[in-house]
PDB file of C-alpha atoms and ligand atoms in Angstrom:
ATOM      1  CA  MET A   1      -0.141   0.106   0.048  1.00 73.00           C
ATOM      2  CA  THR A   2       1.477   3.499  -0.595  1.00 83.00           C
ATOM      3  CA  SER A   3      -0.305   6.778   0.531  1.00 93.00           C
ATOM      4  CA  ILE A   4       0.722  10.388  -0.335  1.00 97.00           C
ATOM      5  CA  ARG A   5       2.401  13.686   1.389  1.00 97.00           C
ATOM      6  CA  ALA A   6       2.867  16.864  -0.287  1.00 98.00           C
ATOM      7  CA  CYS A   7       3.991  20.336   0.777  1.00 98.00           C
ATOM      8  CA  GLY A   8       3.407  23.322  -0.912  1.00 98.00           C
ATOM      9  CA  GLN A   9       5.221  27.161  -0.822  1.00 98.00           C
ATOM     10  CA  THR A  10       5.085  30.116  -2.474  1.00 98.00           C
ATOM     11  CA  ASP A  11       7.078  33.257  -2.792  1.00 98.00           C
ATOM     12  CA  THR A  12       6.872  36.680  -4.319  1.00 97.00           C
ATOM     13  CA  GLY A  13      10.481  36.751  -5.148  1.00 98.00           C
ATOM     14  CA  LEU A  14      12.594  39.511  -5.194  1.00 98.00           C
ATOM     15  CA  ALA A  15      11.288  41.488  -8.145  1.00 96.00           C
ATOM     16  CA  ARG A  16       7.638  41.490  -7.858  1.00 94.00           C
ATOM     17  CA  GLU A  17       5.682  43.173  -5.318  1.00 92.00           C
ATOM     18  CA  HIS A  18       2.898  41.347  -5.959  1.00 93.00           C
ATOM     19  CA  ASN A  19       2.478  37.318  -5.868  1.00 96.00           C
ATOM     20  CA  GLU A  20       0.084  36.269  -8.120  1.00 96.00           C
ATOM     21  CA  ASP A  21       0.482  32.611  -7.933  1.00 97.00           C
ATOM     22  CA  CYS A  22      -1.321  30.458  -6.062  1.00 98.00           C
ATOM     23  CA  PHE A  23      -1.738  26.561  -5.071  1.00 98.00           C
ATOM     24  CA  ALA A  24      -3.699  23.928  -3.110  1.00 98.00           C
ATOM     25  CA  ILE A  25      -3.166  20.912  -1.595  1.00 98.00           C
ATOM     26  CA  ASP A  26      -6.561  18.822  -1.288  1.00 97.00           C
ATOM     27  CA  ALA A  27      -5.286  16.165   0.785  1.00 96.00           C
ATOM     28  CA  GLU A  28      -8.549  13.985   1.075  1.00 95.00           C
ATOM     29  CA  SER A  29      -8.988  14.360  -2.594  1.00 95.00           C
ATOM     30  CA  HIS A  30      -5.612  13.916  -3.669  1.00 97.00           C
ATOM     31  CA  LEU A  31      -5.322  17.044  -5.778  1.00 98.00           C
ATOM     32  CA  TYR A  32      -2.268  19.372  -6.285  1.00 98.00           C
ATOM     33  CA  VAL A  33      -2.556  22.329  -8.302  1.00 98.00           C
ATOM     34  CA  VAL A  34      -0.750  25.570  -9.069  1.00 98.00           C
ATOM     35  CA  ALA A  35      -1.823  28.655 -10.934  1.00 98.00           C
ATOM     36  CA  ASP A  36       0.263  31.458 -12.186  1.00 97.00           C
ATOM     37  CA  GLY A  37      -1.949  34.399 -12.881  1.00 96.00           C
ATOM     38  CA  MET A  38      -1.171  37.155 -15.235  1.00 93.00           C
ATOM     39  CA  GLY A  39      -3.178  40.920 -15.673  1.00 85.00           C
ATOM     40  CA  GLY A  40      -2.138  44.493 -14.955  1.00 71.00           C
ATOM     41  CA  HIS A  41      -2.858  45.722 -10.863  1.00 70.00           C
ATOM     42  CA  SER A  42      -2.386  42.422  -9.348  1.00 71.00           C
ATOM     43  CA  TYR A  43      -5.407  41.045 -11.331  1.00 90.00           C
ATOM     44  CA  GLY A  44      -3.773  38.082 -11.860  1.00 91.00           C
ATOM     45  CA  GLU A  45      -3.881  37.260  -8.276  1.00 94.00           C
ATOM     46  CA  VAL A  46      -7.551  37.606  -8.857  1.00 95.00           C
ATOM     47  CA  ALA A  47      -7.468  34.718 -12.084  1.00 96.00           C
ATOM     48  CA  SER A  48      -5.174  32.504 -10.091  1.00 97.00           C
ATOM     49  CA  ARG A  49      -6.893  32.300  -6.905  1.00 97.00           C
ATOM     50  CA  ILE A  50     -10.601  32.050  -8.808  1.00 97.00           C
ATOM     51  CA  SER A  51      -8.975  28.637 -10.924  1.00 97.00           C
ATOM     52  CA  VAL A  52      -7.819  26.764  -7.919  1.00 98.00           C
ATOM     53  CA  ASP A  53     -10.687  27.360  -5.787  1.00 97.00           C
ATOM     54  CA  SER A  54     -12.837  26.882  -8.658  1.00 96.00           C
ATOM     55  CA  ILE A  55     -11.270  23.052  -9.481  1.00 96.00           C
ATOM     56  CA  CYS A  56     -10.712  21.890  -5.654  1.00 96.00           C
ATOM     57  CA  THR A  57     -14.231  23.034  -5.210  1.00 94.00           C
ATOM     58  CA  PHE A  58     -15.642  20.912  -8.729  1.00 92.00           C
ATOM     59  CA  VAL A  59     -13.456  17.963  -7.827  1.00 93.00           C
ATOM     60  CA  SER A  60     -14.077  17.859  -3.938  1.00 90.00           C
ATOM     61  CA  ARG A  61     -18.268  17.846  -4.626  1.00 85.00           C
ATOM     62  CA  ARG A  62     -17.520  15.177  -7.415  1.00 79.00           C
ATOM     63  CA  ARG A  63     -15.750  12.917  -4.840  1.00 72.00           C
ATOM     64  CA  ASP A  64     -18.827  13.548  -2.442  1.00 67.00           C
ATOM     65  CA  PRO A  65     -21.919  14.958  -5.335  1.00 60.00           C
ATOM     66  CA  SER A  66     -24.521  16.302  -4.310  1.00 59.00           C
ATOM     67  CA  PRO A  67     -27.640  17.011  -6.611  1.00 51.00           C
ATOM     68  CA  GLU A  68     -28.140  20.744  -5.636  1.00 54.00           C
ATOM     69  CA  ASP A  69     -23.948  20.813  -5.923  1.00 52.00           C
ATOM     70  CA  LEU A  70     -23.474  19.983  -9.272  1.00 48.00           C
ATOM     71  CA  GLY A  71     -26.887  18.348 -11.188  1.00 48.00           C
ATOM     72  CA  PRO A  72     -26.256  15.339 -12.644  1.00 45.00           C
ATOM     73  CA  PRO A  73     -22.585  15.263 -12.755  1.00 56.00           C
ATOM     74  CA  GLU A  74     -22.583  12.825 -15.988  1.00 61.00           C
ATOM     75  CA  GLU A  75     -23.847  15.533 -17.706  1.00 64.00           C
ATOM     76  CA  ILE A  76     -21.547  18.135 -16.624  1.00 63.00           C
ATOM     77  CA  LEU A  77     -18.702  15.862 -17.640  1.00 65.00           C
ATOM     78  CA  ARG A  78     -20.208  15.169 -21.200  1.00 68.00           C
ATOM     79  CA  SER A  79     -20.484  18.571 -21.492  1.00 68.00           C
ATOM     80  CA  ALA A  80     -17.121  19.051 -20.428  1.00 70.00           C
ATOM     81  CA  GLY A  81     -16.281  16.054 -23.564  1.00 73.00           C
ATOM     82  CA  TYR A  82     -16.093  12.966 -21.802  1.00 78.00           C
ATOM     83  CA  ASP A  83     -13.001  11.075 -23.105  1.00 83.00           C
ATOM     84  CA  ASP A  84     -14.039   7.384 -22.835  1.00 83.00           C
ATOM     85  CA  GLN A  85      -9.865   6.829 -23.069  1.00 89.00           C
ATOM     86  CA  LEU A  86      -9.242   8.237 -19.487  1.00 90.00           C
ATOM     87  CA  GLN A  87      -9.923   6.820 -16.620  1.00 90.00           C
ATOM     88  CA  PRO A  88     -12.805   9.452 -14.698  1.00 89.00           C
ATOM     89  CA  HIS A  89     -10.831  11.256 -12.336  1.00 92.00           C
ATOM     90  CA  SER A  90      -8.754  12.127 -15.061  1.00 93.00           C
ATOM     91  CA  ASN A  91     -12.519  13.626 -16.848  1.00 91.00           C
ATOM     92  CA  VAL A  92     -13.130  15.585 -13.419  1.00 91.00           C
ATOM     93  CA  LEU A  93      -9.832  17.053 -13.374  1.00 94.00           C
ATOM     94  CA  LYS A  94     -10.329  17.656 -17.189  1.00 93.00           C
ATOM     95  CA  ALA A  95     -14.513  19.451 -16.676  1.00 91.00           C
ATOM     96  CA  ALA A  96     -12.837  21.298 -13.509  1.00 93.00           C
ATOM     97  CA  ILE A  97     -10.197  23.472 -15.479  1.00 95.00           C
ATOM     98  CA  LEU A  98     -13.149  24.326 -17.828  1.00 92.00           C
ATOM     99  CA  ALA A  99     -15.477  24.906 -14.740  1.00 91.00           C
ATOM    100  CA  ALA A 100     -12.640  26.949 -13.603  1.00 94.00           C
ATOM    101  CA  GLN A 101     -12.070  28.855 -17.039  1.00 94.00           C
ATOM    102  CA  GLU A 102     -15.849  29.565 -16.814  1.00 92.00           C
ATOM    103  CA  GLN A 103     -15.483  30.935 -13.198  1.00 94.00           C
ATOM    104  CA  VAL A 104     -12.955  33.203 -14.814  1.00 95.00           C
ATOM    105  CA  LEU A 105     -14.628  34.931 -17.799  1.00 94.00           C
ATOM    106  CA  GLY A 106     -17.885  34.504 -15.255  1.00 94.00           C
ATOM    107  CA  ALA A 107     -15.900  37.048 -13.240  1.00 95.00           C
ATOM    108  CA  ILE A 108     -14.586  39.587 -16.312  1.00 93.00           C
ATOM    109  CA  GLN A 109     -17.838  39.695 -17.882  1.00 93.00           C
ATOM    110  CA  GLU A 110     -19.290  40.867 -14.318  1.00 94.00           C
ATOM    111  CA  ASP A 111     -16.489  43.686 -13.404  1.00 93.00           C
ATOM    112  CA  VAL A 112     -15.246  44.879 -16.939  1.00 89.00           C
ATOM    113  CA  SER A 113     -12.243  46.279 -15.173  1.00 91.00           C
ATOM    114  CA  LEU A 114     -10.529  42.306 -14.900  1.00 92.00           C
ATOM    115  CA  ARG A 115     -10.349  42.268 -18.082  1.00 91.00           C
ATOM    116  CA  GLY A 116      -7.054  41.040 -19.253  1.00 91.00           C
ATOM    117  CA  MET A 117      -6.572  38.939 -16.615  1.00 94.00           C
ATOM    118  CA  GLY A 118      -6.142  35.444 -17.262  1.00 95.00           C
ATOM    119  CA  THR A 119      -3.718  32.075 -15.590  1.00 97.00           C
ATOM    120  CA  THR A 120      -1.712  29.275 -16.333  1.00 97.00           C
ATOM    121  CA  VAL A 121      -3.074  26.208 -14.333  1.00 98.00           C
ATOM    122  CA  VAL A 122      -0.981  22.985 -13.649  1.00 98.00           C
ATOM    123  CA  GLY A 123      -2.834  20.116 -11.794  1.00 98.00           C
ATOM    124  CA  LEU A 124      -2.326  16.677 -10.529  1.00 98.00           C
ATOM    125  CA  HIS A 125      -5.140  14.697  -9.385  1.00 98.00           C
ATOM    126  CA  VAL A 126      -4.283  10.834  -7.833  1.00 97.00           C
ATOM    127  CA  SER A 127      -7.019   8.015  -7.431  1.00 95.00           C
ATOM    128  CA  ASP A 128      -6.009   4.465  -7.565  1.00 93.00           C
ATOM    129  CA  GLY A 129      -2.964   4.507  -7.956  1.00 95.00           C
ATOM    130  CA  ILE A 130      -3.150   6.536 -11.373  1.00 96.00           C
ATOM    131  CA  ALA A 131      -2.135   9.802 -11.703  1.00 98.00           C
ATOM    132  CA  ALA A 132      -4.409  12.499 -13.748  1.00 98.00           C
ATOM    133  CA  VAL A 133      -2.069  15.429 -15.581  1.00 98.00           C
ATOM    134  CA  ALA A 134      -3.313  18.397 -16.957  1.00 98.00           C
ATOM    135  CA  ASN A 135      -2.253  21.987 -17.901  1.00 98.00           C
ATOM    136  CA  VAL A 136      -2.944  25.081 -19.510  1.00 97.00           C
ATOM    137  CA  GLY A 137       0.302  27.504 -20.098  1.00 97.00           C
ATOM    138  CA  ASP A 138       3.766  27.752 -18.844  1.00 97.00           C
ATOM    139  CA  SER A 139       3.233  25.997 -15.105  1.00 98.00           C
ATOM    140  CA  ARG A 140       4.754  23.048 -15.298  1.00 98.00           C
ATOM    141  CA  ILE A 141       5.102  19.166 -13.730  1.00 98.00           C
ATOM    142  CA  TYR A 142       8.163  17.295 -13.519  1.00 98.00           C
ATOM    143  CA  ARG A 143       8.115  13.579 -12.438  1.00 98.00           C
ATOM    144  CA  ILE A 144      11.576  12.186 -10.251  1.00 97.00           C
ATOM    145  CA  ARG A 145      11.480   8.253  -9.862  1.00 96.00           C
ATOM    146  CA  ARG A 146      15.190   6.588  -9.695  1.00 94.00           C
ATOM    147  CA  GLY A 147      16.889   9.760  -9.646  1.00 93.00           C
ATOM    148  CA  GLU A 148      15.906  10.822 -13.136  1.00 96.00           C
ATOM    149  CA  ILE A 149      13.914  14.333 -13.716  1.00 97.00           C
ATOM    150  CA  GLU A 150      11.304  14.181 -16.315  1.00 98.00           C
ATOM    151  CA  GLN A 151       9.007  17.092 -17.284  1.00 98.00           C
ATOM    152  CA  LEU A 152       5.686  15.503 -17.832  1.00 98.00           C
ATOM    153  CA  SER A 153       3.776  18.990 -19.278  1.00 98.00           C
ATOM    154  CA  ALA A 154       4.148  20.558 -22.576  1.00 97.00           C
ATOM    155  CA  ASP A 155       4.451  24.257 -22.137  1.00 97.00           C
ATOM    156  CA  HIS A 156       2.063  26.208 -24.101  1.00 97.00           C
ATOM    157  CA  THR A 157       4.797  28.947 -24.924  1.00 96.00           C
ATOM    158  CA  TRP A 158       5.623  30.544 -28.060  1.00 96.00           C
ATOM    159  CA  VAL A 159       9.561  29.640 -27.295  1.00 96.00           C
ATOM    160  CA  HIS A 160       8.064  26.402 -26.955  1.00 96.00           C
ATOM    161  CA  GLU A 161       6.315  25.599 -30.456  1.00 95.00           C
ATOM    162  CA  GLN A 162       9.196  27.099 -31.996  1.00 96.00           C
ATOM    163  CA  VAL A 163      11.665  24.484 -30.596  1.00 96.00           C
ATOM    164  CA  VAL A 164       9.325  21.637 -31.676  1.00 95.00           C
ATOM    165  CA  ALA A 165       9.287  23.729 -34.758  1.00 96.00           C
ATOM    166  CA  GLY A 166      13.292  23.615 -34.605  1.00 97.00           C
ATOM    167  CA  TYR A 167      13.609  27.387 -35.278  1.00 97.00           C
ATOM    168  CA  LEU A 168      14.960  27.653 -31.994  1.00 96.00           C
ATOM    169  CA  SER A 169      17.270  25.430 -29.427  1.00 95.00           C
ATOM    170  CA  ALA A 170      16.161  24.472 -26.077  1.00 92.00           C
ATOM    171  CA  GLU A 171      19.040  26.984 -24.642  1.00 92.00           C
ATOM    172  CA  GLN A 172      17.684  29.392 -27.163  1.00 95.00           C
ATOM    173  CA  ALA A 173      14.408  29.876 -25.768  1.00 94.00           C
ATOM    174  CA  ARG A 174      15.460  30.181 -21.883  1.00 92.00           C
ATOM    175  CA  SER A 175      16.738  33.156 -22.675  1.00 92.00           C
ATOM    176  CA  HIS A 176      14.580  34.762 -25.477  1.00 95.00           C
ATOM    177  CA  PRO A 177      12.854  38.089 -25.199  1.00 95.00           C
ATOM    178  CA  LEU A 178       9.722  36.234 -25.824  1.00 95.00           C
ATOM    179  CA  ARG A 179       9.892  32.910 -23.398  1.00 93.00           C
ATOM    180  CA  ASN A 180       7.297  34.643 -21.025  1.00 91.00           C
ATOM    181  CA  VAL A 181       4.712  34.573 -23.872  1.00 93.00           C
ATOM    182  CA  VAL A 182       2.210  31.992 -23.612  1.00 94.00           C
ATOM    183  CA  THR A 183      -0.451  30.618 -25.920  1.00 94.00           C
ATOM    184  CA  ARG A 184      -2.804  29.012 -23.743  1.00 95.00           C
ATOM    185  CA  ALA A 185      -4.290  30.723 -20.641  1.00 95.00           C
ATOM    186  CA  LEU A 186      -7.512  30.340 -18.779  1.00 96.00           C
ATOM    187  CA  GLY A 187      -9.231  33.675 -19.141  1.00 93.00           C
ATOM    188  CA  GLY A 188      -8.007  34.471 -22.796  1.00 80.00           C
ATOM    189  CA  GLU A 189      -9.609  32.732 -25.357  1.00 73.00           C
ATOM    190  CA  SER A 190     -13.741  31.508 -24.817  1.00 77.00           C
ATOM    191  CA  GLU A 191     -12.362  27.600 -26.028  1.00 83.00           C
ATOM    192  CA  VAL A 192      -9.310  26.599 -23.961  1.00 90.00           C
ATOM    193  CA  ALA A 193      -7.627  23.555 -25.372  1.00 92.00           C
ATOM    194  CA  ILE A 194      -6.478  21.174 -22.234  1.00 94.00           C
ATOM    195  CA  ASP A 195      -3.808  18.766 -22.267  1.00 96.00           C
ATOM    196  CA  VAL A 196      -4.636  16.010 -20.176  1.00 96.00           C
ATOM    197  CA  GLN A 197      -2.525  12.877 -19.754  1.00 97.00           C
ATOM    198  CA  GLU A 198      -2.373  10.048 -16.971  1.00 96.00           C
ATOM    199  CA  MET A 199       0.040   7.324 -15.614  1.00 97.00           C
ATOM    200  CA  ALA A 200       0.572   4.738 -13.481  1.00 97.00           C
ATOM    201  CA  VAL A 201       2.529   5.919 -10.124  1.00 97.00           C
ATOM    202  CA  GLU A 202       5.275   4.169  -8.193  1.00 96.00           C
ATOM    203  CA  GLU A 203       5.962   3.499  -4.529  1.00 95.00           C
ATOM    204  CA  ALA A 204       8.880   6.347  -3.778  1.00 95.00           C
ATOM    205  CA  ASP A 205       7.583   8.637  -7.095  1.00 97.00           C
ATOM    206  CA  LEU A 206       7.692  11.719  -6.793  1.00 98.00           C
ATOM    207  CA  PHE A 207       6.045  15.241  -8.106  1.00 98.00           C
ATOM    208  CA  LEU A 208       6.809  18.701  -8.526  1.00 98.00           C
ATOM    209  CA  LEU A 209       4.567  21.231  -9.842  1.00 98.00           C
ATOM    210  CA  CYS A 210       5.658  24.682 -10.090  1.00 98.00           C
ATOM    211  CA  SER A 211       5.422  27.732 -11.879  1.00 98.00           C
ATOM    212  CA  ASP A 212       7.903  29.703 -14.039  1.00 97.00           C
ATOM    213  CA  GLY A 213       9.094  31.555 -11.261  1.00 97.00           C
ATOM    214  CA  LEU A 214      11.505  28.557 -10.137  1.00 98.00           C
ATOM    215  CA  THR A 215      11.670  27.222 -13.805  1.00 97.00           C
ATOM    216  CA  GLY A 216      13.063  30.373 -15.396  1.00 96.00           C
ATOM    217  CA  MET A 217      15.774  30.426 -12.863  1.00 97.00           C
ATOM    218  CA  LEU A 218      16.606  26.802 -12.500  1.00 97.00           C
ATOM    219  CA  ARG A 219      17.372  24.127 -14.772  1.00 96.00           C
ATOM    220  CA  ASP A 220      16.261  20.738 -14.601  1.00 97.00           C
ATOM    221  CA  GLU A 221      19.667  19.409 -13.562  1.00 96.00           C
ATOM    222  CA  GLU A 222      19.645  22.350 -10.540  1.00 97.00           C
ATOM    223  CA  ILE A 223      16.425  21.228  -9.469  1.00 98.00           C
ATOM    224  CA  ILE A 224      17.252  17.291  -9.470  1.00 97.00           C
ATOM    225  CA  GLU A 225      20.400  18.069  -7.858  1.00 97.00           C
ATOM    226  CA  LEU A 226      18.040  19.785  -4.866  1.00 97.00           C
ATOM    227  CA  LEU A 227      16.213  16.851  -4.533  1.00 96.00           C
ATOM    228  CA  ARG A 228      18.689  14.091  -4.740  1.00 92.00           C
ATOM    229  CA  ASP A 229      19.506  13.401  -1.132  1.00 89.00           C
ATOM    230  CA  GLU A 230      15.358  13.376  -0.911  1.00 90.00           C
ATOM    231  CA  PRO A 231      15.516  16.131   2.049  1.00 92.00           C
ATOM    232  CA  PRO A 232      11.624  16.407   3.464  1.00 96.00           C
ATOM    233  CA  LEU A 233       9.425  17.822   1.687  1.00 97.00           C
ATOM    234  CA  GLU A 234       9.034  21.017   3.471  1.00 98.00           C
ATOM    235  CA  GLU A 235      12.919  21.713   3.373  1.00 98.00           C
ATOM    236  CA  ALA A 236      12.861  20.897  -0.250  1.00 98.00           C
ATOM    237  CA  CYS A 237      10.220  23.343  -0.738  1.00 98.00           C
ATOM    238  CA  GLN A 238      12.264  25.885   0.898  1.00 98.00           C
ATOM    239  CA  ASN A 239      15.566  24.928  -1.151  1.00 98.00           C
ATOM    240  CA  LEU A 240      14.256  25.722  -4.217  1.00 98.00           C
ATOM    241  CA  ILE A 241      12.520  28.607  -3.317  1.00 98.00           C
ATOM    242  CA  LYS A 242      15.689  29.647  -1.903  1.00 98.00           C
ATOM    243  CA  ALA A 243      17.616  28.468  -5.084  1.00 98.00           C
ATOM    244  CA  ALA A 244      15.234  30.602  -7.340  1.00 98.00           C
ATOM    245  CA  ASN A 245      16.020  33.698  -5.280  1.00 98.00           C
ATOM    246  CA  GLU A 246      19.926  33.226  -5.380  1.00 98.00           C
ATOM    247  CA  HIS A 247      19.299  33.238  -9.308  1.00 98.00           C
ATOM    248  CA  GLY A 248      17.761  36.494  -8.979  1.00 97.00           C
ATOM    249  CA  GLY A 249      13.937  35.415  -7.701  1.00 97.00           C
ATOM    250  CA  ALA A 250      12.724  37.453 -10.740  1.00 96.00           C
ATOM    251  CA  ASP A 251       9.084  36.221 -10.664  1.00 96.00           C
ATOM    252  CA  ASN A 252       6.777  34.881  -7.995  1.00 97.00           C
ATOM    253  CA  ILE A 253       7.884  31.068  -7.044  1.00 98.00           C
ATOM    254  CA  THR A 254       5.440  28.238  -6.322  1.00 98.00           C
ATOM    255  CA  VAL A 255       6.308  24.887  -5.391  1.00 98.00           C
ATOM    256  CA  VAL A 256       4.317  21.884  -4.681  1.00 98.00           C
ATOM    257  CA  LEU A 257       5.440  18.344  -3.584  1.00 98.00           C
ATOM    258  CA  VAL A 258       3.667  15.168  -4.114  1.00 98.00           C
ATOM    259  CA  SER A 259       5.481  12.064  -2.091  1.00 98.00           C
ATOM    260  CA  ILE A 260       4.516   8.716  -2.996  1.00 96.00           C
ATOM    261  CA  VAL A 261       5.740   7.021  -0.321  1.00 93.00           C
ATOM    262  CA  SER A 262       4.933   3.400   0.768  1.00 85.00           C
ATOM    263  CA  ASP A 263       2.420   2.680   3.811  1.00 77.00           C
ATOM    264  CA  PRO A 264       3.579   0.612   6.338  1.00 70.00           C
ATOM    265  CA  SER A 265       0.259  -0.452   7.590  1.00 61.00           C
TER     266      SER A 265
HETATM  267 CA1   CA B 301       5.349  33.759 -13.125  1.00 78.58          CA
END
C-alpha cells in the first residue's frame, strides 16, 4: 500500500511587488494545483485564486456529490467532453479546469476592470494508483523517479512551439526575449484546450508542480540536484525557493511537492 504526502510553498521573489501565483493541496481528494496569474494591477492574483478554488471545489463535490451542488454529474462531464480513453478522475480534472475557465470568464464579464486577467494552471489528481495530469500554459509538472527528472507537461509558450518546429534550440528558448509569451491560458479565448495525460504511480515517485518563477531561474539539472538527497518535503520546498531567489528571483515562485510513500500499515 502507498500513501501520499504533499507540501507546497509560494514566494513573491525579489523583483515583483505582488504574488500572483496560487496553489492548493487537497489531501482528501489527492488533488494538487498550481496557477500563475497574469494581468495588470495585480488582477492576476484574482484569476489564479478563482481558478484554484474553482478546481478544488469541483473535484471535491464530485467526490462527494450532492444533487443541488452539481446537477447530474455525468451531464456536466459530458458537456466538458468526456474522453472514454481516460479514467473517470482524469475526466473530472479536465472538467474542473473547464469549469474554472468559465468562472474566470464570468468574473471578467461581471467586472470589466478585470478584463485582460488570465492564469496558467497545472493539476495533479491521483486515484487508484493512477496520476491524472493536466495543464494549460507554462506552469509545469515534473516527475522524479529513480533519480531522473522528467517534465511531464508541455509548455504552451511561443518559444516552445519554436523549439518543436526546430527554429530555436532549448538553450536559445531559455533566454529568448519572448520566453514569457504563453499561447494558452484560462481567461483568454472562450475555448481553451487542456492537455490531459495519465500514468501509473510507483512507490517513491516524487511529483513537482511549479510556476515559471522556479523554472525560469533553475534548470532541470539544478532542480534534481536539490532533491537528490530526498530532504523532507518542507525543507525541499524551501531549498527550491531559496535557490530560485539566489538565481535572481525575477518572478513569483511556487512549488508543490507530492511524494508517493510506502504505507507501513
Ligand atoms: Ca510567473
